[in-house]
Tab-separated table of C-alpha atoms and ligand atoms in Angstrom:
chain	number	residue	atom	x	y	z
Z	18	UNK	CA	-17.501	6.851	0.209
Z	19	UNK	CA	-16.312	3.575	2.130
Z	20	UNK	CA	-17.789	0.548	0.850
Z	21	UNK	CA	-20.131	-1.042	3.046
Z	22	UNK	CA	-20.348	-4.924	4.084
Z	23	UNK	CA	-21.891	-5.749	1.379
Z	24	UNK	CA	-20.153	-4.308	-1.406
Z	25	UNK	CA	-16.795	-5.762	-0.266
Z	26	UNK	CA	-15.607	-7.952	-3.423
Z	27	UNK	CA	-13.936	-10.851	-1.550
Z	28	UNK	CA	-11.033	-13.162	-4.081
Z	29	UNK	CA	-10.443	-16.856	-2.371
Z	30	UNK	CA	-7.105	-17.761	-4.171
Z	31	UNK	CA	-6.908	-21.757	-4.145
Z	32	UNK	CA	-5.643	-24.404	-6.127
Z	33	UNK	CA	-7.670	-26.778	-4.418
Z	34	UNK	CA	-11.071	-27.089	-6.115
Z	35	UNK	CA	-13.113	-28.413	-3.404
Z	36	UNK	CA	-11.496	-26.465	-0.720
Z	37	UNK	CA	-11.889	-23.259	-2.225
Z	38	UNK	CA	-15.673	-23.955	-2.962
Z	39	UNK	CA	-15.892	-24.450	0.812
Z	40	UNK	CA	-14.304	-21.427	1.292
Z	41	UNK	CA	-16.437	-19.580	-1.036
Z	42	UNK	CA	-19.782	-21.002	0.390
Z	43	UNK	CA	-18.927	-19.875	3.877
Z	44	UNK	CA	-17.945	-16.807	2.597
Z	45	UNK	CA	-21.430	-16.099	1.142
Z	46	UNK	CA	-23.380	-17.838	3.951
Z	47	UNK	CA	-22.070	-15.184	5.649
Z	48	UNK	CA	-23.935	-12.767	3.540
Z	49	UNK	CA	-20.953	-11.314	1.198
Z	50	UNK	CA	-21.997	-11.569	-2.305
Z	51	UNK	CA	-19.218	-9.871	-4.884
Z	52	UNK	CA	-16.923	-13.126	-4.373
Z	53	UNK	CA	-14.183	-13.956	-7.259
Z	54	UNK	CA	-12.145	-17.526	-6.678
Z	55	UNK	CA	-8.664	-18.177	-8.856
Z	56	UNK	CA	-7.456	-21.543	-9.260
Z	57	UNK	CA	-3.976	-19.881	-9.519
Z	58	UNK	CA	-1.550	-16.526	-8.811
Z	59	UNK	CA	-1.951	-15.764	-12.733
Z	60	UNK	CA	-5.618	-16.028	-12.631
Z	61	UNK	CA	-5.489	-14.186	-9.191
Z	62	UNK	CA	-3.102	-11.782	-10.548
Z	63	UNK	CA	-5.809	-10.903	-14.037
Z	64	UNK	CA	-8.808	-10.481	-11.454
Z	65	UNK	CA	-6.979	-8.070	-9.553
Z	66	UNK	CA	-6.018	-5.729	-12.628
Z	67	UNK	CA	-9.709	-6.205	-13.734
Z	68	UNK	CA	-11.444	-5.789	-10.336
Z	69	UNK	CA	-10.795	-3.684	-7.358
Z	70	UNK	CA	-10.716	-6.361	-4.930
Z	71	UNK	CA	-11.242	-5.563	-1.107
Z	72	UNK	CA	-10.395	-8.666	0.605
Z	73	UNK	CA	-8.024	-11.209	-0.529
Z	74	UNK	CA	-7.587	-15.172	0.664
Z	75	UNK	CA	-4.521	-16.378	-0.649
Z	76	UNK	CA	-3.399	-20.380	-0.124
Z	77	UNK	CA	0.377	-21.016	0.240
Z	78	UNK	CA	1.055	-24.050	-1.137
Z	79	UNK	CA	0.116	-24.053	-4.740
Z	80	UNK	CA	1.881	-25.167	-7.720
Z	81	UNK	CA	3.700	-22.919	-10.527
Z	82	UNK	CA	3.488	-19.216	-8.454
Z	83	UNK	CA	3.038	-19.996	-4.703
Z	84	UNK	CA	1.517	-18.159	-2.373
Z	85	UNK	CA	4.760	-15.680	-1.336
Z	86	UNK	CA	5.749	-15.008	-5.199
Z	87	UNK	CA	1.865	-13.915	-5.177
Z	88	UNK	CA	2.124	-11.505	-2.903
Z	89	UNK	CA	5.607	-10.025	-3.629
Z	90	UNK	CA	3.811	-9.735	-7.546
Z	91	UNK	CA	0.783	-7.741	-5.585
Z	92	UNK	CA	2.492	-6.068	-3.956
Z	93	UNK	CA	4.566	-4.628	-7.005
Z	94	UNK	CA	1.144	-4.165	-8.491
Z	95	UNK	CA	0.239	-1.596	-5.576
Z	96	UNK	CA	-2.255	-4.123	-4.112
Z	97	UNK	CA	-4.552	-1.850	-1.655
Z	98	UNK	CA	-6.785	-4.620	-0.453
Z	99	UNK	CA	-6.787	-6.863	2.742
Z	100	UNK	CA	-5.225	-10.346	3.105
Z	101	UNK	CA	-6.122	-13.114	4.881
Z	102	UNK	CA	-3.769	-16.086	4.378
Z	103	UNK	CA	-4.938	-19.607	4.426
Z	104	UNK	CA	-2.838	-22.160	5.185
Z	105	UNK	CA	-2.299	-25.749	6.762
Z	106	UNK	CA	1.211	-24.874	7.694
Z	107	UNK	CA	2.911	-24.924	10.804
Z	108	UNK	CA	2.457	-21.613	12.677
Z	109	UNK	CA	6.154	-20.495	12.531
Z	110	UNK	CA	5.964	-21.066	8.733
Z	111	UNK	CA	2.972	-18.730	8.659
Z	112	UNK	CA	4.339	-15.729	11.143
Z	113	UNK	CA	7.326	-15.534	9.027
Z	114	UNK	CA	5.025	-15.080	5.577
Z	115	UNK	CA	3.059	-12.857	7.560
Z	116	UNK	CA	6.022	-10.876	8.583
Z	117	UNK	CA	7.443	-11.570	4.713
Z	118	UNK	CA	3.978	-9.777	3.407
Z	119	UNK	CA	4.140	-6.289	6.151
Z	120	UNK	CA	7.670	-5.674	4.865
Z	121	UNK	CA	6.360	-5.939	1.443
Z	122	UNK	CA	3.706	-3.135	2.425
Z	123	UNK	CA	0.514	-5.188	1.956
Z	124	UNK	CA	-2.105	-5.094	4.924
Z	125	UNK	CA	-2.530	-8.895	6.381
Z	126	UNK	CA	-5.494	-9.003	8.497
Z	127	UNK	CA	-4.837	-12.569	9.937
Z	128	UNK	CA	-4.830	-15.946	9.269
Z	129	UNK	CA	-7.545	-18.818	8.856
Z	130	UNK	CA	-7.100	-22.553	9.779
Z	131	UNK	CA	-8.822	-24.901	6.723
Z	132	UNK	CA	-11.076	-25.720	7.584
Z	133	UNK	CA	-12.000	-22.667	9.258
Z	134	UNK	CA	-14.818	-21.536	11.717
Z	135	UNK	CA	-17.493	-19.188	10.462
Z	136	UNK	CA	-16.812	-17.016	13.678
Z	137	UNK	CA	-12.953	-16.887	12.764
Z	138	UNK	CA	-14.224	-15.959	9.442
Z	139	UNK	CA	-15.958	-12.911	9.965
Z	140	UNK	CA	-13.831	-11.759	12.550
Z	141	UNK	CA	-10.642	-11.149	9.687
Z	142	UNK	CA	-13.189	-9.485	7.538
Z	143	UNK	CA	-14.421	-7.497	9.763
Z	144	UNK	CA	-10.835	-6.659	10.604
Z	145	UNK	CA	-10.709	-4.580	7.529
Z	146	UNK	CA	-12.626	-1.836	8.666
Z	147	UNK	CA	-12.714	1.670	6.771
Z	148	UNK	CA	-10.044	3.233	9.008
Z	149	UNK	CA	-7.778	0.427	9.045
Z	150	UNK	CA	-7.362	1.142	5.073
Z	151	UNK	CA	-5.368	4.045	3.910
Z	152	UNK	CA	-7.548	7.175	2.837
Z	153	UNK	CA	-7.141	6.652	-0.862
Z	154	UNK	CA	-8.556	3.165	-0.269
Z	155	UNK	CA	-11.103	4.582	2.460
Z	156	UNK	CA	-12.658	6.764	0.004
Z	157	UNK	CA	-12.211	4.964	-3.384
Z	158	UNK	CA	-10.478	8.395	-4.343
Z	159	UNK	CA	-7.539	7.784	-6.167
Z	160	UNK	CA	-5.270	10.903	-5.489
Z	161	UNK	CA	-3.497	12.032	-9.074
Z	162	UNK	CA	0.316	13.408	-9.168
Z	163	UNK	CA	-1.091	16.789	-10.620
Z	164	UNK	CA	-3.337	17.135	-7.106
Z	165	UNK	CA	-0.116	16.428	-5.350
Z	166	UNK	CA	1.480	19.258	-7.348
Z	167	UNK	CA	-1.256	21.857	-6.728
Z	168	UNK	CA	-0.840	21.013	-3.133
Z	169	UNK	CA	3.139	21.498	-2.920
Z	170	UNK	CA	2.367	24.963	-4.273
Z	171	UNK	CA	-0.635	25.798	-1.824
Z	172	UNK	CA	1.041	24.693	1.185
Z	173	UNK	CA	-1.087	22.082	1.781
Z	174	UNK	CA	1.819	19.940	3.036
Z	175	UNK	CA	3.265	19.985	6.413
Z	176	UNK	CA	4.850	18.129	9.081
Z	177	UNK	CA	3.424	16.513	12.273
Z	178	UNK	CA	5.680	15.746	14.998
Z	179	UNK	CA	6.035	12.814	17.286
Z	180	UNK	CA	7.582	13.047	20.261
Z	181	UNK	CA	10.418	10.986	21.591
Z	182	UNK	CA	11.076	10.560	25.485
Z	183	UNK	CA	14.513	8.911	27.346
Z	184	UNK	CA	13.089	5.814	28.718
Z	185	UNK	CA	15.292	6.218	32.012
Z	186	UNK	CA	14.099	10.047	32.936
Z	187	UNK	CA	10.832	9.879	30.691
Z	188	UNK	CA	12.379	13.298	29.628
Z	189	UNK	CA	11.239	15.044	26.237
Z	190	UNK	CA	14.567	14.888	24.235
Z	191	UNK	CA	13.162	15.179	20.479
Z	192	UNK	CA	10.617	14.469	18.237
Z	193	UNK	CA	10.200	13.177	14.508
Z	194	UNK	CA	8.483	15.282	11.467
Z	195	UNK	CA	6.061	13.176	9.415
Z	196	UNK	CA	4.585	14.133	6.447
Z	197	UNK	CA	0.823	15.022	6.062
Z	198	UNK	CA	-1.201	16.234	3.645
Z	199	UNK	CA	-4.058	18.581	5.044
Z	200	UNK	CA	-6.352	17.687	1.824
Z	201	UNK	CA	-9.158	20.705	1.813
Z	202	UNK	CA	-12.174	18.139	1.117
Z	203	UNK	CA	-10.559	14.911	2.256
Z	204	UNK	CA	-9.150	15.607	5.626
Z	205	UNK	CA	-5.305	14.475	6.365
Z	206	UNK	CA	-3.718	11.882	3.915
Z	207	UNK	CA	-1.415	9.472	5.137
Z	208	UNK	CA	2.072	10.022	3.544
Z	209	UNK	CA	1.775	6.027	2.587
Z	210	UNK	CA	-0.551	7.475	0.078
Z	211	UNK	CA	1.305	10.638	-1.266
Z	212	UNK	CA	5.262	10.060	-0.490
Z	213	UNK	CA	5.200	6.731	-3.221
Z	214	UNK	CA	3.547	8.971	-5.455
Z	215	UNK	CA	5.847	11.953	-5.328
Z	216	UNK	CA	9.213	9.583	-5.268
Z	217	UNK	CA	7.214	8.195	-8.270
Z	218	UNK	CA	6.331	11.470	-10.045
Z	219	UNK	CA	9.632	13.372	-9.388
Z	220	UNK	CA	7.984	15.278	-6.525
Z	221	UNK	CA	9.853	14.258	-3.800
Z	222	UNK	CA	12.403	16.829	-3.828
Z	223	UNK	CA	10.084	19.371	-3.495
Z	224	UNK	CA	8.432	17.835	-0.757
Z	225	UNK	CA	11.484	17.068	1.353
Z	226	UNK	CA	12.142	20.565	0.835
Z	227	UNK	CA	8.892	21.920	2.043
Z	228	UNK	CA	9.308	19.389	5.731
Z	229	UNK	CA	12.715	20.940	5.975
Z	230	UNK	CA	11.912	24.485	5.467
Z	231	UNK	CA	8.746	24.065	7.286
Z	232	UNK	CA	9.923	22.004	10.505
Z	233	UNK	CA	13.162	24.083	10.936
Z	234	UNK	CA	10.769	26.799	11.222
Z	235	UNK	CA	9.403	25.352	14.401
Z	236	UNK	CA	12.742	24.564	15.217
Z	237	UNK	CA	13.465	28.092	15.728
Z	238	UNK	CA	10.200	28.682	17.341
Z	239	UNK	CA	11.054	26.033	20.049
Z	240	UNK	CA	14.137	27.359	20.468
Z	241	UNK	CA	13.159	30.872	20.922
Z	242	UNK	CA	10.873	29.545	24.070
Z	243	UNK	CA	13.312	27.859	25.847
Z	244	UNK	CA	13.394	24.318	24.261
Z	245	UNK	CA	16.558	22.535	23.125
Z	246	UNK	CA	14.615	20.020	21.500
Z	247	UNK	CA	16.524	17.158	18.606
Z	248	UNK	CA	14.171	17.082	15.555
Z	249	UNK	CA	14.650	13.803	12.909
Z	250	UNK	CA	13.497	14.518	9.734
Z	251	UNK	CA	13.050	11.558	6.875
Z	252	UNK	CA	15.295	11.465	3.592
Z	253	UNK	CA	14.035	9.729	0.563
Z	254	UNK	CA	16.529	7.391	-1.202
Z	255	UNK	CA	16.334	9.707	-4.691
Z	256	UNK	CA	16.621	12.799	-2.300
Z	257	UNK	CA	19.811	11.706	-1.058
Z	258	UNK	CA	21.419	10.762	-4.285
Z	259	UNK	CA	20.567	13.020	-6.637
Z	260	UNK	CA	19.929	17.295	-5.907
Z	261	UNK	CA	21.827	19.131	-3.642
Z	262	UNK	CA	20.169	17.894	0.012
Z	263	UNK	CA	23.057	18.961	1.757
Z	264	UNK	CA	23.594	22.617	0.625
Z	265	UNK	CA	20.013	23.161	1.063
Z	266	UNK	CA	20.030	22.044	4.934
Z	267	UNK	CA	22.703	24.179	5.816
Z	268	UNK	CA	20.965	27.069	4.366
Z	269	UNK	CA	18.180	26.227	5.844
Z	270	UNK	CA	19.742	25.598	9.257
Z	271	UNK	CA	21.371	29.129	8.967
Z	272	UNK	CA	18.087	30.657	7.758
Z	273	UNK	CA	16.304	29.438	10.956
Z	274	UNK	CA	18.824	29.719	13.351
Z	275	UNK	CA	19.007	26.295	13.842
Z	276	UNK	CA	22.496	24.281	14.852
Z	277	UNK	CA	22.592	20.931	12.922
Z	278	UNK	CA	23.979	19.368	15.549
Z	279	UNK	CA	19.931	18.845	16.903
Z	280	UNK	CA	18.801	17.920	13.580
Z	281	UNK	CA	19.090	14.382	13.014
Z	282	UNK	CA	18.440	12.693	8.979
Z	283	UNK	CA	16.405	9.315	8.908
Z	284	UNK	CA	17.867	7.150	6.235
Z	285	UNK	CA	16.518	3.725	5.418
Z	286	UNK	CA	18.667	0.438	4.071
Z	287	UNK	CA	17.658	1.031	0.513
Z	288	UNK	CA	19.195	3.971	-0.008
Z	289	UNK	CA	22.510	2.742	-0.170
Z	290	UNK	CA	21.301	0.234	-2.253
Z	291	UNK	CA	21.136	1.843	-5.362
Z	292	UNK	CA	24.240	3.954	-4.949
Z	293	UNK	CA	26.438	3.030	-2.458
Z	294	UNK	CA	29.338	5.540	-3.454
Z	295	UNK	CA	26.680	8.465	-4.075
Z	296	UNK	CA	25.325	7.722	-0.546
Z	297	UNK	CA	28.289	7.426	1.525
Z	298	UNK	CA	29.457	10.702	-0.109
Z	299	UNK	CA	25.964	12.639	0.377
Z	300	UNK	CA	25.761	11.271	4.447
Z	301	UNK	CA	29.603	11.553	5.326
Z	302	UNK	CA	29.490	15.010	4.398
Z	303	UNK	CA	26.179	15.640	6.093
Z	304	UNK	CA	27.972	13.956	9.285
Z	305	UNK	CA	30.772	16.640	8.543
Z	306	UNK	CA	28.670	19.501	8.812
Z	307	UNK	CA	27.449	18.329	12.102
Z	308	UNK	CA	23.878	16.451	11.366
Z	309	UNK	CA	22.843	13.196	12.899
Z	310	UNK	CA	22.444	10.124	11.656
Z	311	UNK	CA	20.290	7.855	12.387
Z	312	UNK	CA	19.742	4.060	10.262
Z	313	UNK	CA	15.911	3.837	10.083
Z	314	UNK	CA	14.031	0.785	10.371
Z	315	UNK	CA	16.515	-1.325	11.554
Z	316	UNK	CA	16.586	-5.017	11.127
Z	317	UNK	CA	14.350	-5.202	8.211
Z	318	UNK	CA	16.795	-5.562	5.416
Z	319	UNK	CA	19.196	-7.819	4.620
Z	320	UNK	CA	22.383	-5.759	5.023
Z	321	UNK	CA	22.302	-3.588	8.198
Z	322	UNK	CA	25.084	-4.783	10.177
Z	323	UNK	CA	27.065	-4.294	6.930
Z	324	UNK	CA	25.835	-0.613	6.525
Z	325	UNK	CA	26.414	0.413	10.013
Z	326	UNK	CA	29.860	-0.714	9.558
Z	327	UNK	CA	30.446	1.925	6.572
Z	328	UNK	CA	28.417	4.802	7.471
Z	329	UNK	CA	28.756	7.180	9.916
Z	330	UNK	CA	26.031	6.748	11.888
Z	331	UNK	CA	24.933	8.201	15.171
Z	332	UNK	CA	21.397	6.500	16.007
Z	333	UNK	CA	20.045	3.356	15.587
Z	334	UNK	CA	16.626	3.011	15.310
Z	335	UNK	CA	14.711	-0.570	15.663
Z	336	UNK	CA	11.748	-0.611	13.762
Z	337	UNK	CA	8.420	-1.147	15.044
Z	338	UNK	CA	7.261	-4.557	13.920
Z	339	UNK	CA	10.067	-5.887	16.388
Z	340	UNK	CA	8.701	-3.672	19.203
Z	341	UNK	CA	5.517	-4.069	19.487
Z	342	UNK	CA	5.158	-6.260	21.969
Z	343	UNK	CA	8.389	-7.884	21.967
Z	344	UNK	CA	7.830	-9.545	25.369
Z	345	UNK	CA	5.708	-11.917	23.603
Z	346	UNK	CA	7.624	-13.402	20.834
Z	347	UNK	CA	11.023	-14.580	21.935
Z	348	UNK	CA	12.697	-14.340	18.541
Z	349	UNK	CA	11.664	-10.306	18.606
Z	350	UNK	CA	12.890	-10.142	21.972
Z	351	UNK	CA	16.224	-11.985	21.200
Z	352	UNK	CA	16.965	-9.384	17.835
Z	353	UNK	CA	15.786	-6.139	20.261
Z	354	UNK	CA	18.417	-7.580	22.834
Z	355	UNK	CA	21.256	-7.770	19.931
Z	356	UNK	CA	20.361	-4.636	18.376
Z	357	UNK	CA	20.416	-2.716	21.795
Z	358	UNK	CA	24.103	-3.825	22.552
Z	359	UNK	CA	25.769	-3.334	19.068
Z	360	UNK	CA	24.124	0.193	19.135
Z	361	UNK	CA	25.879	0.437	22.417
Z	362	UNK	CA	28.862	-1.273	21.380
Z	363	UNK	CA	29.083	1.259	18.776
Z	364	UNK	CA	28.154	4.143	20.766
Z	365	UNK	CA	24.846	4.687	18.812
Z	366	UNK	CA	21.844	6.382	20.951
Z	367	UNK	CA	19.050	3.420	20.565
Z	368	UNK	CA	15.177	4.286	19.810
Z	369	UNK	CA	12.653	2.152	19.668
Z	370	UNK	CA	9.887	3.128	17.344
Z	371	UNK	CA	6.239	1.691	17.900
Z	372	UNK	CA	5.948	1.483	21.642
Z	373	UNK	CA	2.195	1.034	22.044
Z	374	UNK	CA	2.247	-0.764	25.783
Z	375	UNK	CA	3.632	0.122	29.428
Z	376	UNK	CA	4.763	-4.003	29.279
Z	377	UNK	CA	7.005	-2.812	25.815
Z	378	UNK	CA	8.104	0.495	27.827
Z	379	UNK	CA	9.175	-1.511	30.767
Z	380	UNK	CA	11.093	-4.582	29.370
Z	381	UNK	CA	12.752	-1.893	26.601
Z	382	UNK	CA	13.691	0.521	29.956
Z	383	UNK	CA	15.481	-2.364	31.770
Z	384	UNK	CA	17.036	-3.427	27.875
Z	385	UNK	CA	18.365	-0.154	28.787
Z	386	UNK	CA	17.324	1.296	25.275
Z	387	UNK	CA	17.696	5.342	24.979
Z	388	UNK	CA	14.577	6.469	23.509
Z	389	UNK	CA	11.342	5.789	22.934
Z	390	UNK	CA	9.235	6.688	19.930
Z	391	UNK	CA	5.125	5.427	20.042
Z	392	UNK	CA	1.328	5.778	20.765
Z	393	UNK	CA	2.220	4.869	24.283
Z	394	UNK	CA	3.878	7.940	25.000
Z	395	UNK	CA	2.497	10.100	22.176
Z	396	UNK	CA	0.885	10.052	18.357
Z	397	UNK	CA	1.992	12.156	16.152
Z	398	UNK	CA	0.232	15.589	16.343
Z	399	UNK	CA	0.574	18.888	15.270
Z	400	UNK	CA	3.108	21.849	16.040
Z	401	UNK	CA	0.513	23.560	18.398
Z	402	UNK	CA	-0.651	20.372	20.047
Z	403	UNK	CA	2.707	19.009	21.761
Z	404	UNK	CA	2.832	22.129	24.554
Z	405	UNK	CA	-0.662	20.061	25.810
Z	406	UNK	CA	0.863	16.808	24.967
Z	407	UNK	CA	4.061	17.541	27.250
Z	408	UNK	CA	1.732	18.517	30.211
Z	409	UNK	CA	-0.361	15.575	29.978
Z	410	UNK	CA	2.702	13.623	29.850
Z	411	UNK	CA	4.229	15.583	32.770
Z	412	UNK	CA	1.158	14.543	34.676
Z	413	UNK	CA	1.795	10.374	33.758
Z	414	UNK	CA	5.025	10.635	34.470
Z	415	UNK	CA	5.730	9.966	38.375
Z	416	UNK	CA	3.325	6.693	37.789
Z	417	UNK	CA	5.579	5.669	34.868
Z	418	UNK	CA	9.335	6.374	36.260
Z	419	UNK	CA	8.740	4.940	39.685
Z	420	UNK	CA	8.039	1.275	38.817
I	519	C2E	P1	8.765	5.884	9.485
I	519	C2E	O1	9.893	6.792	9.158
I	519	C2E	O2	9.112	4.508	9.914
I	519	C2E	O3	7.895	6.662	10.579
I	519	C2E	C1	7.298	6.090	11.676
I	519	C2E	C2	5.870	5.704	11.400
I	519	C2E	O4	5.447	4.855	12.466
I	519	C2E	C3	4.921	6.891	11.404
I	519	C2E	O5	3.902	6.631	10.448
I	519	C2E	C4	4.353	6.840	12.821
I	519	C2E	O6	3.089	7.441	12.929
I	519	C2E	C5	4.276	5.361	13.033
I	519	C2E	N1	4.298	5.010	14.454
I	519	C2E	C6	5.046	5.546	15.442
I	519	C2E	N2	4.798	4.955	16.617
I	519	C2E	C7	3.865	4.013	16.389
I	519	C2E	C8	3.191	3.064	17.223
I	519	C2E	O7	3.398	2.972	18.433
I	519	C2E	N3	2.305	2.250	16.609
I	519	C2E	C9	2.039	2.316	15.287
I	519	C2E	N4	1.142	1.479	14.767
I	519	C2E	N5	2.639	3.203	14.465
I	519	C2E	C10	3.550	4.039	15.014
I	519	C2E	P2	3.497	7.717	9.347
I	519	C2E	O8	3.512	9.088	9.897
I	519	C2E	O9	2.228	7.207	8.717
I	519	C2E	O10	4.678	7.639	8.313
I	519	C2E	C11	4.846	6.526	7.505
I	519	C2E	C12	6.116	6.611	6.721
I	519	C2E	O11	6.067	7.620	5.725
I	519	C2E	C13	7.341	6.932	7.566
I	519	C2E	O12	7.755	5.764	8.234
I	519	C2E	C14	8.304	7.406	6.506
I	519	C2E	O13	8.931	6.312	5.864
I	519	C2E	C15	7.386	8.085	5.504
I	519	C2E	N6	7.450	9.543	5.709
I	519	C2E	C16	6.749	10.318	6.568
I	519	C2E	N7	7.112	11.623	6.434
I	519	C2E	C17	8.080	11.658	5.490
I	519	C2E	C18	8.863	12.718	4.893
I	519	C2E	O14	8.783	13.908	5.229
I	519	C2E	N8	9.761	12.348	3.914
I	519	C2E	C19	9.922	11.057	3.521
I	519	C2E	N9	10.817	10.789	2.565
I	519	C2E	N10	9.214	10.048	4.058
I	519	C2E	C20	8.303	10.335	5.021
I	520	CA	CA1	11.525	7.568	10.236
I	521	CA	CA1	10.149	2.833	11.002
């Protein structure tokens, strides 16, 4: 069961003694009881392995671990909880933490001011409401690797699609398989939960093999109604490097019927990380046999341009946290821009991923970006949902295209 208001255990990380009694004491008048306070990351760092904390301030400036080596250590940890970060320091100092902590994985509900208002206060806890938190959190379930196996071998894994549209036609040209486990008692499980803990467990070959197997099924379904459609599928770093990925896609792509030439592989930056060689061998020769390629996430590592220089790519995709409402934050805007002309420089197809707003479909359509991928045009959904989903869309269309 989700933990109600009151049962949220609340940490205030700050070195600052009579700061982070304030803290506390608003906290409480507020009616939260289960509060911790640390002096320290260390101390923070204990609490955490001895208490399963919900909400989590954490101060910036502090002496011996600061706030960022805090929440890179939490975030090796597996941290689950929310964070609220609390600091005097100017705001471009704090968006870039902010931004620091989401590519580390951890959930940041916000920021407070010190002092801060009550109101501002209760609004970031309140931000961490049950379905903002991933089901394993949600529930206080902790899903084991041996569940995960049972469910590989009873099919309870499968993929969702999400569509992807040309921003100039608003034509259907693809979609994207994403994991999801249809858990008998706990509903659908967010593949933040379970893909960590098969790449973890050794279970992610399996599973990449059941969303290949499964969506090149529907492939051939599509197909045998009339639609052409591309489908991008996600590879796991250990997939790609070690097994036998790309004997088992061509027989799978002959099995089903299937020409790899409308089946393009999603590869993020850290899989060439840890084998460079190993990589370039496993995705040239999956660009040989006719596959796409397309560099996922784009922009959030360190080495991208470098990558797309050696690989052969044939998509770029920008990832989402640059999107989402790029009009709004010129630095965004100014890496969308970039990314959009060395994609066409290079004669990549560009897709935007995380589209939630007509303002972000029409700035990206006259950035003349190829495709769009998010909520605003469609959530992920399954197989037998997106012949409804393309009417509806059908139907928004003429609205859309004509402004
Ligand atoms: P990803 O590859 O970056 O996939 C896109 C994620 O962004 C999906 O989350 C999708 O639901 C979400 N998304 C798309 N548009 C929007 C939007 O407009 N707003 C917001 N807020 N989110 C949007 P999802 O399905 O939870 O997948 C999370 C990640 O799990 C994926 O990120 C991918 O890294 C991994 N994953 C999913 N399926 C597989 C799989 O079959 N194999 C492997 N190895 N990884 C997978
Ligand atoms: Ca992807
Ligand atoms: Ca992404």
């Amino acid at each position: 069961m989700s933990k109600t208001a009151d049962e949220l255990v609340i940490m205030v990380v700050e070195d600052h003694a009579f700061q982070r009694k304030t803290l506390i004491h608003q906290i409480r008048t507020l009616g939260y009881q289960h509060l911790l306070e640390a002096e320290n990351g260390i101390t923070a760092l204990a609490l955490c392995q001895s208490h399963t904390v919900d909400i989590l301030f954490c101060d910036l400036r502090m002496p011996g671990m600061d706030g960022m080596a805090l929440l890179r250590r939490l975030s090796l940890g597996g941290f689950q909880g929310g964070i609220i970060l609390s600091s005097a320091l100017e705001d471009d100092v704090v968006d870039a933490v902010l931004r620091m902590s989401a590519a580390y994985g951890l959930h940041v509900l916000g920021r407070i001011d010190k002092p801060s208002s009550p109101q501002q206060l209760r609004q970031l806890i309140d931000a961490w409401s049950p379905a903002s938190a991933p089901l394993a959190q949600k529930s206080g379930l902790t899903l084991s690797v041996d569940e995960l196996r049972r469910a590989l071998d009873n099919n309870q894994l499968l993929p969702w699609y999400q569509p992807k549209v040309a921003f100039a036609s608003g034509q259907w040209v693809g979609m994207e398989a994403l994991a999801r486990w249809q858990h008998p008692e706990y509903g659908l499980v967010s593949p933040a939960v379970f893909i960590p803990l098969a790449e973890k467990n050794g279970l992610i070959d399996q599973l990449t093999d059941v969303i290949i197997n499964k969506s090149l099924q529907d492939c051939h379904l599509w197909e045998q109604i009339g639609l052409s459609l591309n489908l991008s599928m996600n590879l796991s770093t250990t997939s790609l490097i070690e097994g036998d990925l790309c004997h088992f896609l061509i027989n799978q792509c002959q099995r089903w019927g299937v020409n790899p030439e409308l089946i393009t592989l999603e590869v993020t930056e850290s899989s060439f990380v840890q084998d460079l060689g190993k990589a370039l061998e496993a995705l040239t020769r999956l660009r040989m046999h006719g596959f796409g390629l397309s560099i996922d996430d784009f922009g959030t590592g360190y080495s991208s341009m470098q990558q797309l220089a050696l690989l052969p790519f044939t998509e770029l995709k920008l990832d989402r946290s640059f999107v989402d409402r790029c009009y709004a934050d010129p630095s965004h805007l100014a890496i969308i821009e970039s990314s959009i002309e060395l994609a066409r420089k290079l004669g990549l197809t560009s897709v935007a991923e995380g589209v939630e707003d007509a303002q972000t479909w029409q700035l990206l359509t006259q950035l003349g970006c190829d495709i769009c991928q998010g909520f605003f045009t469609a959530r992920p959904m399954p197989c037998n949902e997106l012949q409804h989903w393309h009417q509806t869309w059908q139907a928004r269309l003429p609205t859309l295209i004509s402004h």
